[in-house]
Coordinates of N, CA and C in Angstrom, one line a residue:
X791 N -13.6 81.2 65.3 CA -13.1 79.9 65.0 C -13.8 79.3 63.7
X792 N -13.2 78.1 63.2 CA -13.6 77.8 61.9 C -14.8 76.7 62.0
X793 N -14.8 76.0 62.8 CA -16.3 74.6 63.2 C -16.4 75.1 64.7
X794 N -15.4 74.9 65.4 CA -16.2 74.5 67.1 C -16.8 75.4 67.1
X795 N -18.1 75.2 67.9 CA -19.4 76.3 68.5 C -20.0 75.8 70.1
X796 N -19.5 74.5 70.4 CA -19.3 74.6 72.1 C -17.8 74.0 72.4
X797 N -17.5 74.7 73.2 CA -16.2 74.9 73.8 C -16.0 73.5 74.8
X798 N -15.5 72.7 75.3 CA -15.3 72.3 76.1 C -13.8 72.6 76.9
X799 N -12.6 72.6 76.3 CA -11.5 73.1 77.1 C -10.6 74.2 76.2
X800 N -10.3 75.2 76.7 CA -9.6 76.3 76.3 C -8.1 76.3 76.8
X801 N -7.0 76.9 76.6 CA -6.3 77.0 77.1 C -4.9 77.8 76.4
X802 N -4.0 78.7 76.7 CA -3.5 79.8 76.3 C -2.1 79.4 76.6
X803 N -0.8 79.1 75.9 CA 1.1 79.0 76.1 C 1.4 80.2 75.0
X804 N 2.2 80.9 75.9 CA 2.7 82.1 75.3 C 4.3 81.7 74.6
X805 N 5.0 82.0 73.9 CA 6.6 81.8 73.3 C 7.4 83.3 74.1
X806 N 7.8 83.7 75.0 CA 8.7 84.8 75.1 C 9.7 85.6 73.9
X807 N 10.4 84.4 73.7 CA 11.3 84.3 73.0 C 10.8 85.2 71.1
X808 N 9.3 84.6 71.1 CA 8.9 85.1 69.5 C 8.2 86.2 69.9
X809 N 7.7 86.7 71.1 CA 6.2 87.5 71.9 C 5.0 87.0 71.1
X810 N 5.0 85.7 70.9 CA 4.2 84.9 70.7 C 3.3 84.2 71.2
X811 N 1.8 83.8 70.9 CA 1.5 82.8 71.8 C -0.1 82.0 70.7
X812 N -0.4 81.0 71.6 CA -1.0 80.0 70.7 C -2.1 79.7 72.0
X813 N -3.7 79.9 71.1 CA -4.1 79.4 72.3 C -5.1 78.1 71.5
X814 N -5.1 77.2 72.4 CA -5.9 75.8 71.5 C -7.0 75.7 72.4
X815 N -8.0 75.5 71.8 CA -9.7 74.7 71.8 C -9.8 73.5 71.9
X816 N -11.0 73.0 72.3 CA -11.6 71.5 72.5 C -12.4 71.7 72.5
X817 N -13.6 71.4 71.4 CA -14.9 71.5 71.6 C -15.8 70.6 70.7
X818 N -16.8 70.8 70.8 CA -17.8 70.1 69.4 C -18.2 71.2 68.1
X819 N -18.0 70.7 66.9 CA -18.2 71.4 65.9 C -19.4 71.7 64.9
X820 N -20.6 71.5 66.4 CA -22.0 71.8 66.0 C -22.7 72.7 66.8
X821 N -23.9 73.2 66.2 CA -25.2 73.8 67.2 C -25.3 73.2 68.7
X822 N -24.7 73.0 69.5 CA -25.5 72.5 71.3 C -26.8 72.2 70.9
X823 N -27.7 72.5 70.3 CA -29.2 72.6 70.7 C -29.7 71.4 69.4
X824 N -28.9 70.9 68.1 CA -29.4 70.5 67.6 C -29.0 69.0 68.0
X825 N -28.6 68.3 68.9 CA -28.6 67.2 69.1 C -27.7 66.5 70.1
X826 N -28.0 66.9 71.8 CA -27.3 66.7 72.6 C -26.6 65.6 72.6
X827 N -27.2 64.7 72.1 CA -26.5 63.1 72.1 C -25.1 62.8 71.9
X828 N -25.3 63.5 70.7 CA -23.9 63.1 70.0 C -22.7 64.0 70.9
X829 N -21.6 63.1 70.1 CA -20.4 63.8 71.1 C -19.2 63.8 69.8
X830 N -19.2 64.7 69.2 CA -17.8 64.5 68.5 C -17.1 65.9 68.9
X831 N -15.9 65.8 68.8 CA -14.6 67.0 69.7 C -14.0 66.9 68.3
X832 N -13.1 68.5 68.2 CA -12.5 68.8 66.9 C -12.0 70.0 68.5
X833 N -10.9 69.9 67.1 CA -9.5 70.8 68.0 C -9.3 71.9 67.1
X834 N -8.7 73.2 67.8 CA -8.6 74.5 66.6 C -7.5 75.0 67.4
X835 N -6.6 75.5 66.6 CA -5.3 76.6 67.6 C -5.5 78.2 66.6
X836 N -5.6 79.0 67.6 CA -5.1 80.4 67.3 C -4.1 80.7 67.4
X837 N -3.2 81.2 66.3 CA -2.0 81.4 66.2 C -1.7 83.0 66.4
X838 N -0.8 84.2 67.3 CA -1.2 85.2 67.3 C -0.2 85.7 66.4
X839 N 0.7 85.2 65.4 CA 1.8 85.5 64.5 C 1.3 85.9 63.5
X840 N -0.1 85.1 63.1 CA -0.4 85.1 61.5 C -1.8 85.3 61.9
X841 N -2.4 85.6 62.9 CA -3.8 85.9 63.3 C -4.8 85.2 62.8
X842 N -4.6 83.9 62.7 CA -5.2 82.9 62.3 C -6.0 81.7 62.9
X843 N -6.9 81.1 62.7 CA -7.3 79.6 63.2 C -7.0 78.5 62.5
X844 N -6.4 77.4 63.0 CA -6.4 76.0 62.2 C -7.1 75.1 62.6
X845 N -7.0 73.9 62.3 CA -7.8 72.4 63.0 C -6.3 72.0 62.8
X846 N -6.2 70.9 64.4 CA -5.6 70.5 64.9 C -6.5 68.7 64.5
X847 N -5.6 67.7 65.6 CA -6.0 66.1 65.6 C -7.1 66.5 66.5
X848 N -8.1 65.6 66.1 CA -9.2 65.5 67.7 C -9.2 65.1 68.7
X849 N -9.6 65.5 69.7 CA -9.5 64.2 71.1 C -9.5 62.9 70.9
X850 N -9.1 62.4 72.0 CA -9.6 60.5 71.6 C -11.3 60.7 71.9
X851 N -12.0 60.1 71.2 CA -13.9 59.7 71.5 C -14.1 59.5 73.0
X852 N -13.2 58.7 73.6 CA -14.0 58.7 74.7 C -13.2 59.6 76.4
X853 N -13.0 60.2 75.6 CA -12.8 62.0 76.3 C -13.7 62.9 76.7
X854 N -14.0 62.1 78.1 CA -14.8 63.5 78.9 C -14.3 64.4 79.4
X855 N -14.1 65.8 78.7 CA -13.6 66.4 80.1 C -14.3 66.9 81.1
X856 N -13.5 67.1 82.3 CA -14.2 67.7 83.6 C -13.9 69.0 83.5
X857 N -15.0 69.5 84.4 CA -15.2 71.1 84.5 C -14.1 71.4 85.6
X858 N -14.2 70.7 86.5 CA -13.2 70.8 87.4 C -11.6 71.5 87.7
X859 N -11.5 70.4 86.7 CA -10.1 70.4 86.5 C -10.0 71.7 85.1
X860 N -8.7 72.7 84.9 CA -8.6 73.3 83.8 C -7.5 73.1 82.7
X861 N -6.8 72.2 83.4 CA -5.8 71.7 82.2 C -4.3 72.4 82.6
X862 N -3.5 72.2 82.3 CA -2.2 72.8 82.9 C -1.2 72.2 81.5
X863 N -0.1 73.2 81.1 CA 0.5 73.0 79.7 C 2.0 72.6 80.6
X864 N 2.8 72.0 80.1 CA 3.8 71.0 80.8 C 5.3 70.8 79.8
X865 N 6.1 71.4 79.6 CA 6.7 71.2 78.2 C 6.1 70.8 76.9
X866 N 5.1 72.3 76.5 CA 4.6 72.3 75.2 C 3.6 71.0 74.9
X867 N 3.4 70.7 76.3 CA 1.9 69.6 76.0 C 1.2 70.1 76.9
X868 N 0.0 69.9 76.6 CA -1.4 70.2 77.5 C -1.9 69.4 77.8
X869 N -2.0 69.0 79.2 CA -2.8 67.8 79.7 C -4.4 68.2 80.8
X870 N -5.3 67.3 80.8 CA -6.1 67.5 81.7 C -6.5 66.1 81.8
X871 N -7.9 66.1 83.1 CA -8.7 64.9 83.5 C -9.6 65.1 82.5
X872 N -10.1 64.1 82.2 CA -10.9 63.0 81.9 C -11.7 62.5 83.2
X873 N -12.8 62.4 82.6 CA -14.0 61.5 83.9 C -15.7 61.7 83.1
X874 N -16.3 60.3 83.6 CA -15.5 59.6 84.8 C -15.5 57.9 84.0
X875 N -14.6 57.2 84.6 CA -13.5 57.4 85.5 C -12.6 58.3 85.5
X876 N -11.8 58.6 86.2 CA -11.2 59.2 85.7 C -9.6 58.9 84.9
X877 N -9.5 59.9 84.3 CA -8.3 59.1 83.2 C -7.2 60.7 83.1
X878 N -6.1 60.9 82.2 CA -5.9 61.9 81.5 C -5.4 62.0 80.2
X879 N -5.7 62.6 79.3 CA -5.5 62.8 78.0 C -4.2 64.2 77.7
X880 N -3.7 63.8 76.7 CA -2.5 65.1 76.5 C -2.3 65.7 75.3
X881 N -2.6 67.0 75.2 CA -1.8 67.5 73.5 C -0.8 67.5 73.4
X882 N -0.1 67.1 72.5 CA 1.1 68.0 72.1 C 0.9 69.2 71.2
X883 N 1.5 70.3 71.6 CA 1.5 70.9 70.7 C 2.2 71.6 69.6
X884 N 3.6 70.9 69.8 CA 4.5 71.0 68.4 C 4.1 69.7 67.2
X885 N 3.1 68.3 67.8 CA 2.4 67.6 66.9 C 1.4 68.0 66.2
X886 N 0.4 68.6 67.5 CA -0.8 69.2 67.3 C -1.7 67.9 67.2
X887 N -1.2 66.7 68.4 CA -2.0 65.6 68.5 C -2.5 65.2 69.6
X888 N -3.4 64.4 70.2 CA -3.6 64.5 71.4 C -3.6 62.7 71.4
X889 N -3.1 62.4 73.0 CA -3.2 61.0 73.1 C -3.6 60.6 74.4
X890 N -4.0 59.6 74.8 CA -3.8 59.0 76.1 C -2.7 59.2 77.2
X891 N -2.6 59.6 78.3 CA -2.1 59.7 79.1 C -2.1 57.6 79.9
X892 N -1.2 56.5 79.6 CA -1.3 55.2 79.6 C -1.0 54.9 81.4
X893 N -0.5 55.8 82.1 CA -0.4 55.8 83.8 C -1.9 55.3 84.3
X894 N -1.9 54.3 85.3 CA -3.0 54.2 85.9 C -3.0 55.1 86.7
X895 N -4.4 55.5 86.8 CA -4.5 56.4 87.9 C -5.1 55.7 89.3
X896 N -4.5 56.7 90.3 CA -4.3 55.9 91.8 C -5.9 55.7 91.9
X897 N -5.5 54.5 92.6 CA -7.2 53.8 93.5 C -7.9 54.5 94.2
X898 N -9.5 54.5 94.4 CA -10.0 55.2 95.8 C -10.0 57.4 95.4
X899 N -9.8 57.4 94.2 CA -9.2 58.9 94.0 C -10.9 59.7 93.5
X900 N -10.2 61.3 94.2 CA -11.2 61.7 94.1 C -11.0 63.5 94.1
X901 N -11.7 64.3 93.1 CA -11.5 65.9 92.8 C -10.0 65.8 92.5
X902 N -9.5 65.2 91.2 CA -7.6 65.0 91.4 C -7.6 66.8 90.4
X903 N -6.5 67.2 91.0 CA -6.6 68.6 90.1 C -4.8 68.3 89.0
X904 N -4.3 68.7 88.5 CA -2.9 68.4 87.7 C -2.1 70.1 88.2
X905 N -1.0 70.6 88.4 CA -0.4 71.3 88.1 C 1.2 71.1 87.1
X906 N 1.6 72.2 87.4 CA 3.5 72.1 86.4 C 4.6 72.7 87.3
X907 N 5.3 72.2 87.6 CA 6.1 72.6 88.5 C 8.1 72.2 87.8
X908 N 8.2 73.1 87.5 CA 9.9 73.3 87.0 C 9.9 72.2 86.0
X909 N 8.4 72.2 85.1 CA 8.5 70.8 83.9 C 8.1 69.7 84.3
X910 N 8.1 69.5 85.5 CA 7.2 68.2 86.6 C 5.8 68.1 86.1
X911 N 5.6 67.4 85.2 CA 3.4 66.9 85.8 C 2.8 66.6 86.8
X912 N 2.6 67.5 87.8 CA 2.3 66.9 89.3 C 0.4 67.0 89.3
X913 N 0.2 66.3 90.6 CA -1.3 65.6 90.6 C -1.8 65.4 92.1
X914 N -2.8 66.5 92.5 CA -3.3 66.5 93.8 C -4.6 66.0 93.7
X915 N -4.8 65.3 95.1 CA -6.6 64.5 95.2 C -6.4 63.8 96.5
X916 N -8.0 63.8 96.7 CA -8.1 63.2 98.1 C -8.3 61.8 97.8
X917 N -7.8 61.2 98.5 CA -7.9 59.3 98.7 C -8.8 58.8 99.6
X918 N -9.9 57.6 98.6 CA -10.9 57.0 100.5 C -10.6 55.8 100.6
X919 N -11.2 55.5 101.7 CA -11.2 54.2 102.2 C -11.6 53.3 101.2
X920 N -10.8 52.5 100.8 CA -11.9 51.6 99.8 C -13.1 51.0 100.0
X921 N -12.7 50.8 101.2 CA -14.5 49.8 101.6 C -15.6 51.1 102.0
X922 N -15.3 52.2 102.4 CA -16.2 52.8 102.2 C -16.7 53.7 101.0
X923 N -16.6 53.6 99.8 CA -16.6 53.9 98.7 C -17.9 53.3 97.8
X924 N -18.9 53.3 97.6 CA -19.9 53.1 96.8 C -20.7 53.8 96.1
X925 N -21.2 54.0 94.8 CA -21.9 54.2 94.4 C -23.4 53.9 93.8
X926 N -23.6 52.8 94.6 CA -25.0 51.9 94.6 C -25.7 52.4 95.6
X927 N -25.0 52.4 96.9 CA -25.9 52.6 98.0 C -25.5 54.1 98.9
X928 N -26.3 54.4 99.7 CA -26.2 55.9 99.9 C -24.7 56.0 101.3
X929 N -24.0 55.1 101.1 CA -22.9 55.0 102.0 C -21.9 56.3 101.6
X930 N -21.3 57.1 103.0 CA -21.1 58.1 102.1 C -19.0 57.8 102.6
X931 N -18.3 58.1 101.9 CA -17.0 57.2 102.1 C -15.9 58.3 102.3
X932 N -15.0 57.4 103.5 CA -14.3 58.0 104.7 C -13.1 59.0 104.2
X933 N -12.6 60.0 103.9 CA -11.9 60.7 103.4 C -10.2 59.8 104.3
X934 N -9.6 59.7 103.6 CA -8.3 59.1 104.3 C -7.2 60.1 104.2
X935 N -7.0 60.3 103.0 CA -5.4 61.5 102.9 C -6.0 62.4 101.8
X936 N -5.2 63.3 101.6 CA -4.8 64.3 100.7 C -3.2 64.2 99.7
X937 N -3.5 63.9 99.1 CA -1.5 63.5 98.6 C -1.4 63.8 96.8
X938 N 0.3 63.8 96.7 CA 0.6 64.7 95.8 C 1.4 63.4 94.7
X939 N 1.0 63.5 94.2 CA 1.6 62.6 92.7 C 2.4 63.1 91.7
X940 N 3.6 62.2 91.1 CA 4.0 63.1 90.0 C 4.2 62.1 88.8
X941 N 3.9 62.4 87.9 CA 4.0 61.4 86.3 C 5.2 61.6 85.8
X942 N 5.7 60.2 86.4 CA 7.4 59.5 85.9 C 7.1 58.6 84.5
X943 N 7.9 59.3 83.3 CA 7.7 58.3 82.1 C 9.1 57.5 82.0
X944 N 8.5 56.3 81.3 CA 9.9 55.2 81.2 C 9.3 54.4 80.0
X945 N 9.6 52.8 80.7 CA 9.1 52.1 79.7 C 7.3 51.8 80.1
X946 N 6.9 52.1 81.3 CA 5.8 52.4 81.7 C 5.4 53.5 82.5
X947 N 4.8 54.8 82.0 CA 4.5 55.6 82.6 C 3.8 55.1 84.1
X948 N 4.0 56.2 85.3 CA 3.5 55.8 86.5 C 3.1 57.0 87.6
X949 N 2.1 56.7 88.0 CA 1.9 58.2 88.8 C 2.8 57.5 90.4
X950 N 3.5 58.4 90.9 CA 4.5 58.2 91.7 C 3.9 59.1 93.3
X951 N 3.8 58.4 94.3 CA 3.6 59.8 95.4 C 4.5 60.3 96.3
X952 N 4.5 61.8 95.9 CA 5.6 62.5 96.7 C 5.3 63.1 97.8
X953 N 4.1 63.2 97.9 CA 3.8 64.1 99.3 C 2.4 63.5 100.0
X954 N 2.0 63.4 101.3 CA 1.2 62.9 101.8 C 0.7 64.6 102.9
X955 N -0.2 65.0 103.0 CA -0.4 66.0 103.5 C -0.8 65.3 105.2
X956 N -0.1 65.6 106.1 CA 0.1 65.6 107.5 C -1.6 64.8 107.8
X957 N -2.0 64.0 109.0 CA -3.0 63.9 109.3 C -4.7 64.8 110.1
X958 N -3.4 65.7 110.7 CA -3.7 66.9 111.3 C -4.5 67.5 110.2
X959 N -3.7 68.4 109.5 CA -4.1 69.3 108.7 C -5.3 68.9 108.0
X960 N -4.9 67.7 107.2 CA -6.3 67.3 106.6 C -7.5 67.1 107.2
X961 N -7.5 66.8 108.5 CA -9.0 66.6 109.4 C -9.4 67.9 109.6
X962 N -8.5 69.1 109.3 CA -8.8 70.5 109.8 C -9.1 71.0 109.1
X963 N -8.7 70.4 107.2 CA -9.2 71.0 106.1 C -10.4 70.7 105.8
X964 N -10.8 69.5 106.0 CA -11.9 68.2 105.4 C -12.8 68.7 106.1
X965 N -12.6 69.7 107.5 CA -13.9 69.6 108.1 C -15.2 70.2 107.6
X966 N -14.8 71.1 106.9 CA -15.8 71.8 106.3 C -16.1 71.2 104.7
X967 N -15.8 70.8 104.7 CA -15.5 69.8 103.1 C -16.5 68.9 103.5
X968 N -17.6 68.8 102.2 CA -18.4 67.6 102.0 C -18.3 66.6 101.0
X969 N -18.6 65.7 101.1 CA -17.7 64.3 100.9 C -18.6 64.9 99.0
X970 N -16.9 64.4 97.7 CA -17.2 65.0 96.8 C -17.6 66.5 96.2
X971 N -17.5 67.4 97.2 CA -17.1 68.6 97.0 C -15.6 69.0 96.4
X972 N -15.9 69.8 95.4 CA -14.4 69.8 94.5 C -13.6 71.1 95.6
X973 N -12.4 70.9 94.9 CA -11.6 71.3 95.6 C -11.2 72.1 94.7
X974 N -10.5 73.6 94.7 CA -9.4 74.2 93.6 C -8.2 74.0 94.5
X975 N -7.2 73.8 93.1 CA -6.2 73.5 93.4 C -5.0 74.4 92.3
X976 N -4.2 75.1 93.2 CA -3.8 76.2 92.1 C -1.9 76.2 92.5
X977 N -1.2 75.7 91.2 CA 0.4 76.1 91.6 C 0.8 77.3 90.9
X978 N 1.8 78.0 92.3 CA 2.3 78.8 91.6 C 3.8 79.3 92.3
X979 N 4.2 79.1 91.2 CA 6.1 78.7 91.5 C 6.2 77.5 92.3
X980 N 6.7 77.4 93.4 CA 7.1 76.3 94.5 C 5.6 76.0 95.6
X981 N 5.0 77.1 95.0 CA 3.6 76.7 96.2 C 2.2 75.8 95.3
X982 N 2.1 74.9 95.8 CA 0.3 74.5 95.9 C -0.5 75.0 96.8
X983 N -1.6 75.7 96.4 CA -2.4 76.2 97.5 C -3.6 75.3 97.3
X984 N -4.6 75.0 98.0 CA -5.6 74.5 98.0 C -6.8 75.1 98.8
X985 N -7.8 75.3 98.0 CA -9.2 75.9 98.7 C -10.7 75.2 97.9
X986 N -11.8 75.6 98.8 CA -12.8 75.1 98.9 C -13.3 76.1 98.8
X987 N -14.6 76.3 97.7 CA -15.7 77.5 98.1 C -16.5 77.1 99.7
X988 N -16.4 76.2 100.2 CA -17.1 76.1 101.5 C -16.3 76.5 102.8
X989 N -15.3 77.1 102.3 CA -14.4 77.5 103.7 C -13.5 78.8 103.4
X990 N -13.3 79.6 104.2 CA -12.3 80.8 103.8 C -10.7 80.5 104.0
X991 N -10.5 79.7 104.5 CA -9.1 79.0 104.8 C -8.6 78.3 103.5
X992 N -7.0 78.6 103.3 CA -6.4 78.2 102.1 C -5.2 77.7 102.6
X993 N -5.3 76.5 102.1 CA -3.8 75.6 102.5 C -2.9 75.7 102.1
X994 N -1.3 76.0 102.3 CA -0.6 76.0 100.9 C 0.5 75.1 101.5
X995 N 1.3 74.3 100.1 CA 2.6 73.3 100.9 C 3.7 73.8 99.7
X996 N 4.7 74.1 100.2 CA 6.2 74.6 99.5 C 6.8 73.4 99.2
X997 N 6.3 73.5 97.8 CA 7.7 72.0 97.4 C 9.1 72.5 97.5
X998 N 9.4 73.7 97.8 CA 11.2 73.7 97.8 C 11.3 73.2 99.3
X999 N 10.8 72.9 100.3 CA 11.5 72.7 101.4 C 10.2 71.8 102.5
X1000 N 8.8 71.4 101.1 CA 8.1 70.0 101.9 C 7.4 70.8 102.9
X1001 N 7.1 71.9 103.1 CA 6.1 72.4 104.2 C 4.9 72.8 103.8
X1002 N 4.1 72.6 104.9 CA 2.8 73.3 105.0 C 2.5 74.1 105.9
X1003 N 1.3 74.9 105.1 CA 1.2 76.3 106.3 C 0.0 77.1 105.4
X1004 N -0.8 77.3 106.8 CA -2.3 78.2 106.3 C -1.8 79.7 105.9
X1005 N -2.8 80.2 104.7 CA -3.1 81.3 104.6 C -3.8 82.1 105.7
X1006 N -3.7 83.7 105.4 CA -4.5 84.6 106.4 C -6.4 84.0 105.9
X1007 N -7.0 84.3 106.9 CA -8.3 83.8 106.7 C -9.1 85.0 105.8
X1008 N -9.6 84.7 104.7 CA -10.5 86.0 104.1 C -11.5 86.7 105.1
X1009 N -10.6 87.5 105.7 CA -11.5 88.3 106.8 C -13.4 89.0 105.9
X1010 N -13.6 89.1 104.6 CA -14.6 89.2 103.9 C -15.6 88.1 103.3
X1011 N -15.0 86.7 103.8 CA -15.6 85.9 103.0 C -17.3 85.2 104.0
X1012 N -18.0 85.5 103.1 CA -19.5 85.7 104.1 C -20.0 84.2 104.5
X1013 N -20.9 84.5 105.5 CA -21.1 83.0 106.4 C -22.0 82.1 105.3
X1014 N -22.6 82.9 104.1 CA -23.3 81.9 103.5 C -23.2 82.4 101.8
X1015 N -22.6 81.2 101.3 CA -23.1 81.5 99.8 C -23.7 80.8 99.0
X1016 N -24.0 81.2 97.9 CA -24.5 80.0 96.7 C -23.8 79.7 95.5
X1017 N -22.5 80.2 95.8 CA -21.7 80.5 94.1 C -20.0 79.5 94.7
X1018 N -19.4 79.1 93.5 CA -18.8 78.7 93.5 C -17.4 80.0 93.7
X1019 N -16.7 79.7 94.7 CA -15.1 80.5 94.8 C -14.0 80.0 94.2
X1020 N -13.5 80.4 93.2 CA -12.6 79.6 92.2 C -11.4 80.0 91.8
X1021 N -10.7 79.6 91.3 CA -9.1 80.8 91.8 C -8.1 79.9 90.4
X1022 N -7.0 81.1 89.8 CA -6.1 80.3 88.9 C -4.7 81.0 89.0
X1023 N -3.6 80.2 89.0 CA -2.3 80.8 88.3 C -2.2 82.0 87.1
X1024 N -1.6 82.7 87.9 CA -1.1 84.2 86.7 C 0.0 84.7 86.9
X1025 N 0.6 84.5 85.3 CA 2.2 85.2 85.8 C 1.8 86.5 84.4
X1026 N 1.6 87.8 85.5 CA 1.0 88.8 84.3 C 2.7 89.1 83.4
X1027 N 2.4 89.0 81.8 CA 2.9 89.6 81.0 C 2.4 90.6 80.1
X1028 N 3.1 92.0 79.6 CA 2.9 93.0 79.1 C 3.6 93.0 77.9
X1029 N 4.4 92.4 77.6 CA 5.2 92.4 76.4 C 4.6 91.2 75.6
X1030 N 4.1 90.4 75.8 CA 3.4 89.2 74.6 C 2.6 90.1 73.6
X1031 N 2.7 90.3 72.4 CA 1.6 91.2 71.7 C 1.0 90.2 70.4
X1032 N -0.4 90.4 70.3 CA -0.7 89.5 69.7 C 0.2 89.8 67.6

C-alpha cells in the first residue's frame, strides 16, 4: 500500500461481469509505535485490473471501528459498526467516500453484527432491559430479546424490526452466553446463523419462510478453551483472476 501501515478494516467486492475485484482498506497512515494517541484513518483501494493502489476519502474522525463486527458490502457500499456508542459508517465505492450512516440505532443494544441479504442492510443484536443497564456500577443487565433490523432509507433513514427471535430459543441460547460476550453472526443466502465461542450450538433462522432451527452440535468442540471461535460467509469463486 502507499501510507496505511495499521490496518483497521479490510474488505474484498469482486465484479463477475469484468473477473474483477477491488479490495478497500481503513487504516492509519503511520508507524503504531510512534504515537498511539493520535488517530487519523486514510483509505486505499486495490484495484486488480491495473494492479494498483490508490487513496480513497477518509473515514469520518470520529470512527471507531469494532473488531467485532467485519463489515458487509451492500450494493457497492461497505458498511460497518462503529463504537462505542455505537453508530455505523458507510463507503461508497463508485464515490470512493465514506459517510455517516444518520439511522438511530435501537436503544438498550448490544454485540449488533450487519449482514446483506438480496441488497437488504440487515442488523442482528441482543436487547436489555433498560433499567438494568449500567455502566457505573457492577450491575450486570438482563438480556431481553435477540432481534433482526433492517435499514429503510427515505426522507429519514430508520432501522426497522423484522424478526424477534422466539423467547424459548433465546433463554436456551443466552445460557451459556455471558452478559457482553460477542456473538458471530454470519449470513449466507436466506440463512443467519449465530454462534458463540462459549457454546458448540449454532442457531440459524431462514428469512425465506421466518424459521428457526439448531445446527448439529460440533461433536469435536472441547469442554474448555481459551481462543476465540469465529466463522465468515464464502461464496468460493475460481474464475475472478487478479
Amino acid at each position: 500500500m502507499q501510507r496505511i501501515r495499521l490496518i483497521h478494516k479490510v474488505s474484498m467486492t469482486a465484479d463477475p461481469s469484468t473477473n474483477s475485484y477491488k479490495i478497500m482498506v481503513a487504516g492509519e497512515d503511520k508507524d503504531p509505535f510512534t504515537n498511539p494517541h493520535t488517530y487519523n484513518l486514510s483509505t486505499e483501494i486495490y484495484h486488480s485490473v491495473s494492479d494498483s493502489w490508490t487513496m480513497a476519502g477518509c473515514p469520518p474522525p470520529e470512527a471507531k471501528f469494532g473488531s467485532a463486527d467485519p463489515g458487509v458490502w451492500c450494493s457497492a457500499v461497505f458498511y460497518c459498526i462503529t463504537e462505542l456508542p455505537y453508530g455505523v459508517v458507510a463507503f461508497d465505492l463508485n464515490r470512493e467516500q465514506w459517510e455517516e450512516v444518520r439511522a438511530p440505532m435501537p436503544s438498550c443494544l448490544s454485540s449488533p453484527s450487519l449482514l446483506e441479504h438480496r441488497g437488504r442492510l440487515l442488523m442482528v443484536g441482543r436487547v436489555y432491559h433498560s433499567q438494568g443497564v449500567s455502566y457505573k456500577t457492577e450491575s450486570i443487565p438482563e438480556v431481553e430479546s435477540i432481534r433482526i433490523w433492517e435499514l429503510q432509507s427515505g426522507e429519514r433513514d430508520q432501522w426497522v424490526e423484522i424478526q424477534k427471535m422466539p423467547t424459548n430459543l433465546c433463554m436456551e441460547f443466552m445460557k451459556s452466553v455471558k452478559p457482553y460476550t460477542p456473538i458471530v453472526c454470519v449470513g449466507v443466502e436466506n440463512l443467519i446463523c449465530l454462534a458463540t465461542h462459549l457454546s458448540p450450538q449454532v442457531l440459524v433462522h431462514d428469512l425465506s419462510n421466518e424459521q428457526w432451527h439448531w445446527l448439529p452440535r460440533d461433536p469435536l468442540f472441547p469442554k474448555c478453551r481459551n481462543f476465540y471461535l469465529l466463522g465468515f460467509s464464502l461464496k468460493p469463486r475460481l474464475d475472478t483472476q487478479p
